[in-house]
mmCIF file of C-alpha atoms and ligand atoms in Angstrom:
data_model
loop_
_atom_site.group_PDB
_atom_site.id
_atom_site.type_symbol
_atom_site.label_atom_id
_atom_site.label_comp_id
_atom_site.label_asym_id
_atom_site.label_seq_id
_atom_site.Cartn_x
_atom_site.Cartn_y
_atom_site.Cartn_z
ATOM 1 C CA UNK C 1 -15.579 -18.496 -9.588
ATOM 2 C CA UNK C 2 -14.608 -21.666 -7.663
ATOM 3 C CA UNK C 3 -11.901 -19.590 -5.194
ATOM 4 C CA UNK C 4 -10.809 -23.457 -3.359
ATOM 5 C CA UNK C 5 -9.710 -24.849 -6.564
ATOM 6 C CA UNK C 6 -8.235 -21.218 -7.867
ATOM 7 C CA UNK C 7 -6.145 -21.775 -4.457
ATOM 8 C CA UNK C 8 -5.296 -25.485 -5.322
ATOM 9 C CA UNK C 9 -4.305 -24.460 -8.762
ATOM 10 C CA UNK C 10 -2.115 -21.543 -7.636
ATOM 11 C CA UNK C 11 -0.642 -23.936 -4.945
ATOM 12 C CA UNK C 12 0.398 -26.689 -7.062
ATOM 13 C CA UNK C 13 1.717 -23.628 -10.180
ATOM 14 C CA UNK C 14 3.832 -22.263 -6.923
ATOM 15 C CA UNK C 15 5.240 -25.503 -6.207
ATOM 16 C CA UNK C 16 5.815 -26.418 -9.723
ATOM 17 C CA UNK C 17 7.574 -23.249 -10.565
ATOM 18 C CA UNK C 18 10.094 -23.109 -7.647
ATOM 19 C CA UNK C 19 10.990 -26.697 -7.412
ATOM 20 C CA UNK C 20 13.373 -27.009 -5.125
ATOM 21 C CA UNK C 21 14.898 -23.574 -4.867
ATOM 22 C CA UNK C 22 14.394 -20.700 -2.443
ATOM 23 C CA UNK C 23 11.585 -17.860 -2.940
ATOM 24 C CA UNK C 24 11.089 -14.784 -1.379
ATOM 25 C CA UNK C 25 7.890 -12.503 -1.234
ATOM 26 C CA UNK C 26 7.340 -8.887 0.633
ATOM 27 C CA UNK C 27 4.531 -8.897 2.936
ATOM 28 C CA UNK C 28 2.809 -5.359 3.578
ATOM 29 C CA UNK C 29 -0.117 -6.748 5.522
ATOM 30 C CA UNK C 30 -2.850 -5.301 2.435
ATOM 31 C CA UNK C 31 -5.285 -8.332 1.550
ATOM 32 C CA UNK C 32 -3.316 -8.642 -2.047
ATOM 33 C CA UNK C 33 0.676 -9.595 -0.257
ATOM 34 C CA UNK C 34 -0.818 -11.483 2.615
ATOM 35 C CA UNK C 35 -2.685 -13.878 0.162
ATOM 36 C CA UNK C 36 0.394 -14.389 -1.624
ATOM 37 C CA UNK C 37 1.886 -14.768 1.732
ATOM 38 C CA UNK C 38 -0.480 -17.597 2.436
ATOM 39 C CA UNK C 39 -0.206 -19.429 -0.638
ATOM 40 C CA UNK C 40 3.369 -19.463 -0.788
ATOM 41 C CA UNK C 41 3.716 -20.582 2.460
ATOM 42 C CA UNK C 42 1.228 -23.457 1.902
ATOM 43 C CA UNK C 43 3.018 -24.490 -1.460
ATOM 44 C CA UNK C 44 6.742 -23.947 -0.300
ATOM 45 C CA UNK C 45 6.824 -24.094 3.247
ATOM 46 C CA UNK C 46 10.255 -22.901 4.620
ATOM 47 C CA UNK C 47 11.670 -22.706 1.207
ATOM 48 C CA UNK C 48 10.105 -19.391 1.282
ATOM 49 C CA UNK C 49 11.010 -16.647 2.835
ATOM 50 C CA UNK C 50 8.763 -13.886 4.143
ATOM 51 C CA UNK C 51 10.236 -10.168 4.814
ATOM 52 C CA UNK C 52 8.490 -7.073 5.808
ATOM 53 C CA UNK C 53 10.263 -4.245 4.452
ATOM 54 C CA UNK C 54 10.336 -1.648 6.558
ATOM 55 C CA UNK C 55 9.864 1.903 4.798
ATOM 56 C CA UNK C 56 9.789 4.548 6.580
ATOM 57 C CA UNK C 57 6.341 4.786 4.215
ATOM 58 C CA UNK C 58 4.006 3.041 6.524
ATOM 59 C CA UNK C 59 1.589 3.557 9.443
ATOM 60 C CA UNK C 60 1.610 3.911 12.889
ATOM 61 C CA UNK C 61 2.710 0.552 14.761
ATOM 62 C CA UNK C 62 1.874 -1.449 10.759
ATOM 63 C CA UNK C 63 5.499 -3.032 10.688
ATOM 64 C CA UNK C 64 5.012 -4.830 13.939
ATOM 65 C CA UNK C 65 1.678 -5.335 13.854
ATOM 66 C CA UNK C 66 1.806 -7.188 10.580
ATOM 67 C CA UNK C 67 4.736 -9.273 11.910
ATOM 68 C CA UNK C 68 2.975 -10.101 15.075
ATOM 69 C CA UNK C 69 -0.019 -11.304 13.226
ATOM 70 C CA UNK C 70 1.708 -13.728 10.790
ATOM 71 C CA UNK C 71 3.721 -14.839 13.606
ATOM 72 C CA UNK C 72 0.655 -16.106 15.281
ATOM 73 C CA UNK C 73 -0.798 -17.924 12.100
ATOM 74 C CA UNK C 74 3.026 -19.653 12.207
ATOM 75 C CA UNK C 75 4.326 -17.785 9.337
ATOM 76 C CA UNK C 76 7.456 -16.022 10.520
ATOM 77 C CA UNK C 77 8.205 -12.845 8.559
ATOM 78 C CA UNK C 78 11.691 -10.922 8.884
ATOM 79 C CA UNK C 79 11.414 -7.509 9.757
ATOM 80 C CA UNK C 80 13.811 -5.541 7.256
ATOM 81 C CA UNK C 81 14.786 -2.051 8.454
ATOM 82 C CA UNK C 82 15.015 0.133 4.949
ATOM 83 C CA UNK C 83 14.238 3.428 5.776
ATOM 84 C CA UNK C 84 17.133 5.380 5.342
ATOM 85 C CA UNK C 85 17.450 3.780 1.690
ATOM 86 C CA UNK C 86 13.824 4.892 1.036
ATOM 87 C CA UNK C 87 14.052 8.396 2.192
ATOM 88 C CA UNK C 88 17.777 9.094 0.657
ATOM 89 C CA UNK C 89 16.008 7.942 -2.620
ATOM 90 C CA UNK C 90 12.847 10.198 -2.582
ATOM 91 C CA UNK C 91 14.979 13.266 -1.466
ATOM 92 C CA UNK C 92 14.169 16.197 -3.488
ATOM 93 C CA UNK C 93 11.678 14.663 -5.723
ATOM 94 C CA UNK C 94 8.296 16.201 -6.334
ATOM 95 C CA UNK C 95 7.017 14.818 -8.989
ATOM 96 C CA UNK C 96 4.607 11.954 -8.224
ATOM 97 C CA UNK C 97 6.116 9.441 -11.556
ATOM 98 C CA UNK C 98 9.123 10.196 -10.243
ATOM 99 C CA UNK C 99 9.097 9.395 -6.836
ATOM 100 C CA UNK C 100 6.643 6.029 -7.685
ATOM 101 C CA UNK C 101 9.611 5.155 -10.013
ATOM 102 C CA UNK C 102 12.167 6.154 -6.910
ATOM 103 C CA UNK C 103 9.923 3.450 -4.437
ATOM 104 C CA UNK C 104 9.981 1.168 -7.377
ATOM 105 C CA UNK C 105 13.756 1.286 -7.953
ATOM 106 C CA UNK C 106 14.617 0.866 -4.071
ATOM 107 C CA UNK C 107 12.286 -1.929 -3.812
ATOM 108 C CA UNK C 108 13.454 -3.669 -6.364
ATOM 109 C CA UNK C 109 16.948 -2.709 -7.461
ATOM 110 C CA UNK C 110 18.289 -2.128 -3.992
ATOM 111 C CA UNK C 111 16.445 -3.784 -1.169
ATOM 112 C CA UNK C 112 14.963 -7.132 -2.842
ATOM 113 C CA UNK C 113 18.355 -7.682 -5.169
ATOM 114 C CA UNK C 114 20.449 -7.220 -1.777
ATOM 115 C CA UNK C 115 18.068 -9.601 -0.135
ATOM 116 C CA UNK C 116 18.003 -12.308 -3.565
ATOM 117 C CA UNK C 117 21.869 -12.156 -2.736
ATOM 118 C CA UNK C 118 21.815 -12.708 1.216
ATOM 119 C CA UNK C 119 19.184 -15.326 0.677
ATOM 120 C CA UNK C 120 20.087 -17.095 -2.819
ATOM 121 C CA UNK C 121 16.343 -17.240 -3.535
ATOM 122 C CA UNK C 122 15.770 -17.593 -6.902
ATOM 123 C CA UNK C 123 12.121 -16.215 -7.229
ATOM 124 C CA UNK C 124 9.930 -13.546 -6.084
ATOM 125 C CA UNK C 125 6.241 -13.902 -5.053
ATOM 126 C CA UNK C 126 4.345 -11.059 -5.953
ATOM 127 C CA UNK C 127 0.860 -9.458 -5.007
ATOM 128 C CA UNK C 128 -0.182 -8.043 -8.485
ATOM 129 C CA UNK C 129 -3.789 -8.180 -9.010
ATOM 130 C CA UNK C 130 -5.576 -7.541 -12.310
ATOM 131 C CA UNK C 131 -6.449 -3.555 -11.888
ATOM 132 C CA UNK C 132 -2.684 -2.709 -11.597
ATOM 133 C CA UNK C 133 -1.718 -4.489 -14.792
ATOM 134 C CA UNK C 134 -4.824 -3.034 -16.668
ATOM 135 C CA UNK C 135 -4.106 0.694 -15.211
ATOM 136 C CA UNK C 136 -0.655 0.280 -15.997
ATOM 137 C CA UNK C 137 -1.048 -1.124 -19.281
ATOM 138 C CA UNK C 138 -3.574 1.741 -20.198
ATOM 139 C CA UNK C 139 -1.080 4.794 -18.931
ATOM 140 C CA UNK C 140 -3.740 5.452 -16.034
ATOM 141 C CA UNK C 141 -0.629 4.715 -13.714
ATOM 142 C CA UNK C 142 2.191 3.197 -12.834
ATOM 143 C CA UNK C 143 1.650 0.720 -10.338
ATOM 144 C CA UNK C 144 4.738 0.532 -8.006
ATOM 145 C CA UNK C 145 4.521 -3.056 -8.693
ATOM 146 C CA UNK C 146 4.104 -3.853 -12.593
ATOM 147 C CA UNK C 147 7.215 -4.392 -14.226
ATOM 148 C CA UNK C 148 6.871 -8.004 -17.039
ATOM 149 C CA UNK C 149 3.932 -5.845 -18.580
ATOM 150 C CA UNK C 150 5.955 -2.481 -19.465
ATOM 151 C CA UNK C 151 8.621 -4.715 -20.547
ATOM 152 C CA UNK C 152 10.920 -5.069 -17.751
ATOM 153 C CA UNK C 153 12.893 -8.136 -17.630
ATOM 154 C CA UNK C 154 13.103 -9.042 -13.711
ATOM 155 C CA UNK C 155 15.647 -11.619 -14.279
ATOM 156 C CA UNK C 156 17.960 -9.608 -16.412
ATOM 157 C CA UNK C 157 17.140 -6.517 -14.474
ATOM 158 C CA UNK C 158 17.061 -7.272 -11.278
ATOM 159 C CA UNK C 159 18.548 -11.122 -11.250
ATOM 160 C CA UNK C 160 15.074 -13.209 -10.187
ATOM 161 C CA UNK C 161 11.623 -14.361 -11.584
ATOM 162 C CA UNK C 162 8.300 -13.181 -10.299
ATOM 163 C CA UNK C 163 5.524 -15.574 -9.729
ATOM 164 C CA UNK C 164 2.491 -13.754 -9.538
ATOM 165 C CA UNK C 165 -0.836 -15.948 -8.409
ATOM 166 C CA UNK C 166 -3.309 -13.110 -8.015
ATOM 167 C CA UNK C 167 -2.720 -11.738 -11.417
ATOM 168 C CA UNK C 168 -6.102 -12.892 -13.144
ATOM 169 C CA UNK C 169 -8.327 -11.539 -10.203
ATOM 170 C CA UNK C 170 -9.692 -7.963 -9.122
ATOM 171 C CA UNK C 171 -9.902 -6.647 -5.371
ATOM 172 C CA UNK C 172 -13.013 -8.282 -4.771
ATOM 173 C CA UNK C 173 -11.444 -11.477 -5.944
ATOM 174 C CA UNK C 174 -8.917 -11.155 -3.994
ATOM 175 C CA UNK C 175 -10.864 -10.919 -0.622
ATOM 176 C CA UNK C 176 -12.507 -13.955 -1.398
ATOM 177 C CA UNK C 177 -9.907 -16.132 -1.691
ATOM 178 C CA UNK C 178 -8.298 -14.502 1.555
ATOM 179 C CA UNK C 179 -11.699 -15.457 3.512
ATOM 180 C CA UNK C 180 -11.438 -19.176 1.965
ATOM 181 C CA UNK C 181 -7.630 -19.168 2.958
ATOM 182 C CA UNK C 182 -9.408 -18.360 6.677
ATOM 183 C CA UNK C 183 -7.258 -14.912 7.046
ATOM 184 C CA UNK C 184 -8.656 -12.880 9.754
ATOM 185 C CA UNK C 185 -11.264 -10.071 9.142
ATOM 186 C CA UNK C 186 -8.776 -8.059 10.198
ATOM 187 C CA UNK C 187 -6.946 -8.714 6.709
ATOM 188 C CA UNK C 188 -9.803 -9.977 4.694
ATOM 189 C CA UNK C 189 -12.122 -6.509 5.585
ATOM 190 C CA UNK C 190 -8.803 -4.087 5.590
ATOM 191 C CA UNK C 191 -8.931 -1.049 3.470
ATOM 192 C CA UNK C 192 -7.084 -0.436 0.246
ATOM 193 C CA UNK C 193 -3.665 0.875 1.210
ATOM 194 C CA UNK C 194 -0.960 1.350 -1.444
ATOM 195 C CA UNK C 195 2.419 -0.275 -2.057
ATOM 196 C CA UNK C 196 4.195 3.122 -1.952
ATOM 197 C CA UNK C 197 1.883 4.056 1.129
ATOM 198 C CA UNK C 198 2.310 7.628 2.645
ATOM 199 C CA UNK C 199 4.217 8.439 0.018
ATOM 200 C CA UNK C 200 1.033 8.381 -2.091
ATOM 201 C CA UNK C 201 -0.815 10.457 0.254
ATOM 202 C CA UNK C 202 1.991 13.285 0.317
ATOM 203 C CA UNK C 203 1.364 16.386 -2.506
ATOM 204 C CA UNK C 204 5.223 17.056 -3.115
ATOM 205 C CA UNK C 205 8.430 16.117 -1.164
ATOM 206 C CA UNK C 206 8.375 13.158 0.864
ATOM 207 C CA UNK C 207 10.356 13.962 4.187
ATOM 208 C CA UNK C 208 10.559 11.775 7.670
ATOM 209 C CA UNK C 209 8.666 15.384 9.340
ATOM 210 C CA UNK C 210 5.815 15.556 6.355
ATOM 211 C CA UNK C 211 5.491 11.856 6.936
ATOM 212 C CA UNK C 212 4.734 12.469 10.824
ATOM 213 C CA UNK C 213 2.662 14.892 10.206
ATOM 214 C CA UNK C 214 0.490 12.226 7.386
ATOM 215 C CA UNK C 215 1.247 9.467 9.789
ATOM 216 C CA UNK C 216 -0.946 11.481 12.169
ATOM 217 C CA UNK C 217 -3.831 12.816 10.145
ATOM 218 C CA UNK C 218 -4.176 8.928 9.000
ATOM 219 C CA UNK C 219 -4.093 7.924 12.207
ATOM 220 C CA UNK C 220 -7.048 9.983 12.733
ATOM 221 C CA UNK C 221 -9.185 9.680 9.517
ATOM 222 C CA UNK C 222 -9.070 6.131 10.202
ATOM 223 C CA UNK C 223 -10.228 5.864 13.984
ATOM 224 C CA UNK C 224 -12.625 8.285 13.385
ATOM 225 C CA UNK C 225 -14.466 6.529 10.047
ATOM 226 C CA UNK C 226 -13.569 3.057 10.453
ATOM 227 C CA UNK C 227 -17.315 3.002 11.593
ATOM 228 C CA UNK C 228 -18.248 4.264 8.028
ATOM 229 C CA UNK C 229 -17.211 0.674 6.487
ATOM 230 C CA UNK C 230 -16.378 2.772 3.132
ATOM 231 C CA UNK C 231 -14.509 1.517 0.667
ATOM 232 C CA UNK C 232 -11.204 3.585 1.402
ATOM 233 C CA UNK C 233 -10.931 6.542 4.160
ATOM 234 C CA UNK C 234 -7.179 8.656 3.520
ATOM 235 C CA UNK C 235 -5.740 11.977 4.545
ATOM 236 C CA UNK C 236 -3.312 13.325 1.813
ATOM 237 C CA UNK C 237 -0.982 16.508 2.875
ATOM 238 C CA UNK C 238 -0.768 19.072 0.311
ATOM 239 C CA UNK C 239 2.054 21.025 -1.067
ATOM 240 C CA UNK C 240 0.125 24.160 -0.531
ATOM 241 C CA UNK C 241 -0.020 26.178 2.469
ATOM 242 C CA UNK C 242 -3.043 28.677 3.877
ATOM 243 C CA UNK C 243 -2.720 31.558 6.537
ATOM 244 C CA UNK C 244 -4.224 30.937 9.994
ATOM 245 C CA UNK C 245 -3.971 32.413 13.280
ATOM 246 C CA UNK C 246 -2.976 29.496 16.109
ATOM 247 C CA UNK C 247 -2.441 31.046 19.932
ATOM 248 C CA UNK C 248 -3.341 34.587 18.591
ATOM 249 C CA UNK C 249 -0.532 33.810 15.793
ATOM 250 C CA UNK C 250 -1.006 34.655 12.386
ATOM 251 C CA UNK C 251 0.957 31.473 10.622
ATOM 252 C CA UNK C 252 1.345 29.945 7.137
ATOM 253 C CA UNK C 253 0.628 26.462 7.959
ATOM 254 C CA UNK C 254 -0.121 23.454 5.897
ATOM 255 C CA UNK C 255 -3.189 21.601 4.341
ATOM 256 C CA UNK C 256 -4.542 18.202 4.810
ATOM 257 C CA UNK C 257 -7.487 16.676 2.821
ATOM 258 C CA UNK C 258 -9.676 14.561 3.967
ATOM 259 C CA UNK C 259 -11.716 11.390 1.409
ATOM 260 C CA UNK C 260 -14.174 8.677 2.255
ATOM 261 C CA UNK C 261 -15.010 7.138 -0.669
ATOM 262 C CA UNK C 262 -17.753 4.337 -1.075
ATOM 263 C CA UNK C 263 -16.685 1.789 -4.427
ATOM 264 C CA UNK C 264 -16.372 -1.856 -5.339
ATOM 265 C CA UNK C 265 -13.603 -2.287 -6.886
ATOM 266 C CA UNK C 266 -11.663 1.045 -7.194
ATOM 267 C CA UNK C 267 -12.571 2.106 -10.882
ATOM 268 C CA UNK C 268 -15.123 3.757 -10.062
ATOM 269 C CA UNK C 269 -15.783 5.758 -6.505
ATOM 270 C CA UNK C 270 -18.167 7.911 -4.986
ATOM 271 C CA UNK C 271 -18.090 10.383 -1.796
ATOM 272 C CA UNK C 272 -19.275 9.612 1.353
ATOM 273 C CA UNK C 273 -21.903 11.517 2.925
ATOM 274 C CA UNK C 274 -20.876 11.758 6.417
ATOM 275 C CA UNK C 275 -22.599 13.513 9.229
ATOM 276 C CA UNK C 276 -21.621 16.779 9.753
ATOM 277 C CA UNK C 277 -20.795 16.498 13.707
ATOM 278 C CA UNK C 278 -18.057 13.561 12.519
ATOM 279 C CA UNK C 279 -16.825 16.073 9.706
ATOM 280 C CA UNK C 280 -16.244 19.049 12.332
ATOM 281 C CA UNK C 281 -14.826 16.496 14.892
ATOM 282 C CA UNK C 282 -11.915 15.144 12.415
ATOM 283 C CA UNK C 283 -11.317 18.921 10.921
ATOM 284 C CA UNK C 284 -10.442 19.473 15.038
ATOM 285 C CA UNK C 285 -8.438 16.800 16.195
ATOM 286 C CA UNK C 286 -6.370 17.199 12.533
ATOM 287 C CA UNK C 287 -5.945 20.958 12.891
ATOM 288 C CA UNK C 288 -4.661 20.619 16.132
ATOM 289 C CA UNK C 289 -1.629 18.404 14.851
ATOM 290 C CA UNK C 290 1.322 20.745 14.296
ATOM 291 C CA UNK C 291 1.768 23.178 11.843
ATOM 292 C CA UNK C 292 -1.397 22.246 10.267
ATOM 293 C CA UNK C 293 -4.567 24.919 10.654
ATOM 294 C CA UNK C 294 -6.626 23.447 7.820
ATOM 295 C CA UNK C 295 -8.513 20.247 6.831
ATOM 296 C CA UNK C 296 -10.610 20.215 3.462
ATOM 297 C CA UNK C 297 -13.167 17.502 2.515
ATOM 298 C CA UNK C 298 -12.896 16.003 -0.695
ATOM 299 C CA UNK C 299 -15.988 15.701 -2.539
ATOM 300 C CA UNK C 300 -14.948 14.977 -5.817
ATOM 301 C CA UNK C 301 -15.690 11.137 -7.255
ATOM 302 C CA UNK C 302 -13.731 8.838 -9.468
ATOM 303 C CA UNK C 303 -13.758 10.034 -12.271
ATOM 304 C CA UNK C 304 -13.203 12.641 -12.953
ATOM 305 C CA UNK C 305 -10.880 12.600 -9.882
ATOM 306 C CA UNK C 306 -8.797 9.308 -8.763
ATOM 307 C CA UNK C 307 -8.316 8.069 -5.477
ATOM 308 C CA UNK C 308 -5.387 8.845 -4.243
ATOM 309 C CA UNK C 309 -3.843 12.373 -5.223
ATOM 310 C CA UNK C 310 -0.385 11.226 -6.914
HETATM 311 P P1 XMP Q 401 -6.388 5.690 -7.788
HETATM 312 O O1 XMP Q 401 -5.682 6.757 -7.009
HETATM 313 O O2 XMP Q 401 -5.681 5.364 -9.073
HETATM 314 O O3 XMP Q 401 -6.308 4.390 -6.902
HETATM 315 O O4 XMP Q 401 -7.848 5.983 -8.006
HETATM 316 C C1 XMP Q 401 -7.066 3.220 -7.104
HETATM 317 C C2 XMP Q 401 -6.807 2.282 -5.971
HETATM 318 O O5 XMP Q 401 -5.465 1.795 -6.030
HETATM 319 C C3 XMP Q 401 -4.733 2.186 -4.886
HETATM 320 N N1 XMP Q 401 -3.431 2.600 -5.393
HETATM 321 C C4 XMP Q 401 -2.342 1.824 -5.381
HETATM 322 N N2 XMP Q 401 -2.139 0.588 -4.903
HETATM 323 N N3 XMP Q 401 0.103 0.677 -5.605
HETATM 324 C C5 XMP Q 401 -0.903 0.031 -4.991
HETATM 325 O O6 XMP Q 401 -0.701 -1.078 -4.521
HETATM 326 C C6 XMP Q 401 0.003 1.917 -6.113
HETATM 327 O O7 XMP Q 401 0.930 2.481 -6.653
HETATM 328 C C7 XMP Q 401 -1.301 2.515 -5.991
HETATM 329 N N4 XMP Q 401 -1.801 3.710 -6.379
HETATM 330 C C8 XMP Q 401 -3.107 3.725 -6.008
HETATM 331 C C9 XMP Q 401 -5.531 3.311 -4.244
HETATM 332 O O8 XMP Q 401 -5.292 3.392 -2.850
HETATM 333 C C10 XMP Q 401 -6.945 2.929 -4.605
HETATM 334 O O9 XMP Q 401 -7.480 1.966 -3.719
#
């Protein structure tokens, strides 16, 4: 594929589409939203507006990391503080279609139409990428982010039109075009992480203290096998508890799982065969976060298992 004329193409559609009104698009810093990011930018300038929506969902330190990084390329991004609206929505739910279609609604319905309003931008720029439509389109899931191709009308839904430039290429694609565009490795060589985020790495309810607990465990899976250059590296919390005894204490704490998975473009994955000394050194530092006193190692591959575990 020629990826500098894919770029000039998608510029000029951008341009072309938008004419002179306003767009908006939601950076998350994942290779897929900061290439939109990019070629928005390029083919709009300041008639587009960048926002970082602030979840509640994401990493340690992501939100202003993201922002600090764009900010240096000159691309300013508004930081967006949603949290509340994102747990108040997944409250209760524990059923994983249910609380995609709960991220879904509050990213779209809520947030982006208050933000349309504020802004009177017209369009949406949007990160979709081939593998969500076809998963979607198939019933393998429901990607947080697919709505034209299950028959959702944005415009009479939610009152704007998506654009979406990356919707003919796969991941691999994708990080091509991102090294052409000259993003830094440190986008271009980041790992899969999902638009609904810890939310997909949480067995059950999604609450602000099961989310610090994830936050951590993430925090550590990914220090600890960044060296691994796998594919994608997670910790996922589980809904199920185990006994264990902590300071002489018999307690029924919880479960976090462990995956390192080597793959090209996410259909298809396979386990990681990592030493055991790095095994027994993450199954310490995560069972001495609170409240958890066990960490499993996933060895199942895709299929029959998927990636993530909602
Ligand atoms: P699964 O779990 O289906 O995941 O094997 C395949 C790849 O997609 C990522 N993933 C998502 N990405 N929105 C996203 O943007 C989502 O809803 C979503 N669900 C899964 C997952 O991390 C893996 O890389």
């Amino acid at each position: 594929m020629d990826y500098p004329a894919f770029i000039k193409e998608q510029i000029e559609e951008i341009k072309r589409t938008v004419g002179t009104h306003r767009a908006i698009n939601a950076l998350s810093g994942g290779v897929d939203s900061s290439v939109v990011t990019v070629l928005g930018h390029r083919a709009l300038g300041n008639q587009l507006i960048t926002v970082f929506i602030e979840n509640g969902l994401m990493r340690e330190g992501e939100p202003q990391r993201v922002v600090h990084l764009f900010s240096e390329m000159g691309i300013p991004v508004r930081l967006i503080d949603a949290k509340r609206e994102f747990l108040e929505a997944l409250k209760g739910l524990t059923d994983p279609e249910e609380k995609r279609n709960a991220i879904t609604r509050t990213f779209y319905a809520t947030v982006f139409r208050r933000l349309i309003e504020e802004t009177g931008a017209r369009f949406l720029l949007h990160g979709t990428i081939l593998t969500d439509i076809e998963e979607t389109v198939a019933g393998i899931k429901r990607q947080h982010n697919i709505l034209a191709q299950i028959g959702i009308d944005p415009e009479k839904e939610y009152g704007y039109q998506v654009i979406e430039p990356l919707r003919t290429l796969r991941k691999d694609g994708v990080r091509e075009v991102a090294k052409v565009l000259g993003l830094p490795a440190e986008i271009t060589e980041r790992i899969p992480f999902p638009g609904p985020a810890l939310a997909t790495r949480i067995v059950g309810e999604v609450t602000e203290e099961r989310l610090a607990t994830i936050r951590a465990a993430t925090a550590i899976v990914e220090e600890e096998l960044r060296e691994t250059k796998a594919f994608q590296y997670l910790a996922v919390l589980l809904r199920d508890r185990a006994t264990g005894i902590v300071n002489g204490k018999r307690e029924f704490g919880q479960i976090v799982v462990v995956r390192c998975l080597h793959s090209v473009d996410a259909r298809t994955a396979l386990p990681v065969e990592l030493p055991w000394e790095k095994l027994r050194r993450i199954c310490e530092r995560i069972t001495a976060l609170p409240d958890v006193n066990r960490c499993l190692y996933d060895l199942t591959p895709k299929p029959p298992a998927t990636i993530e575990y909602i």
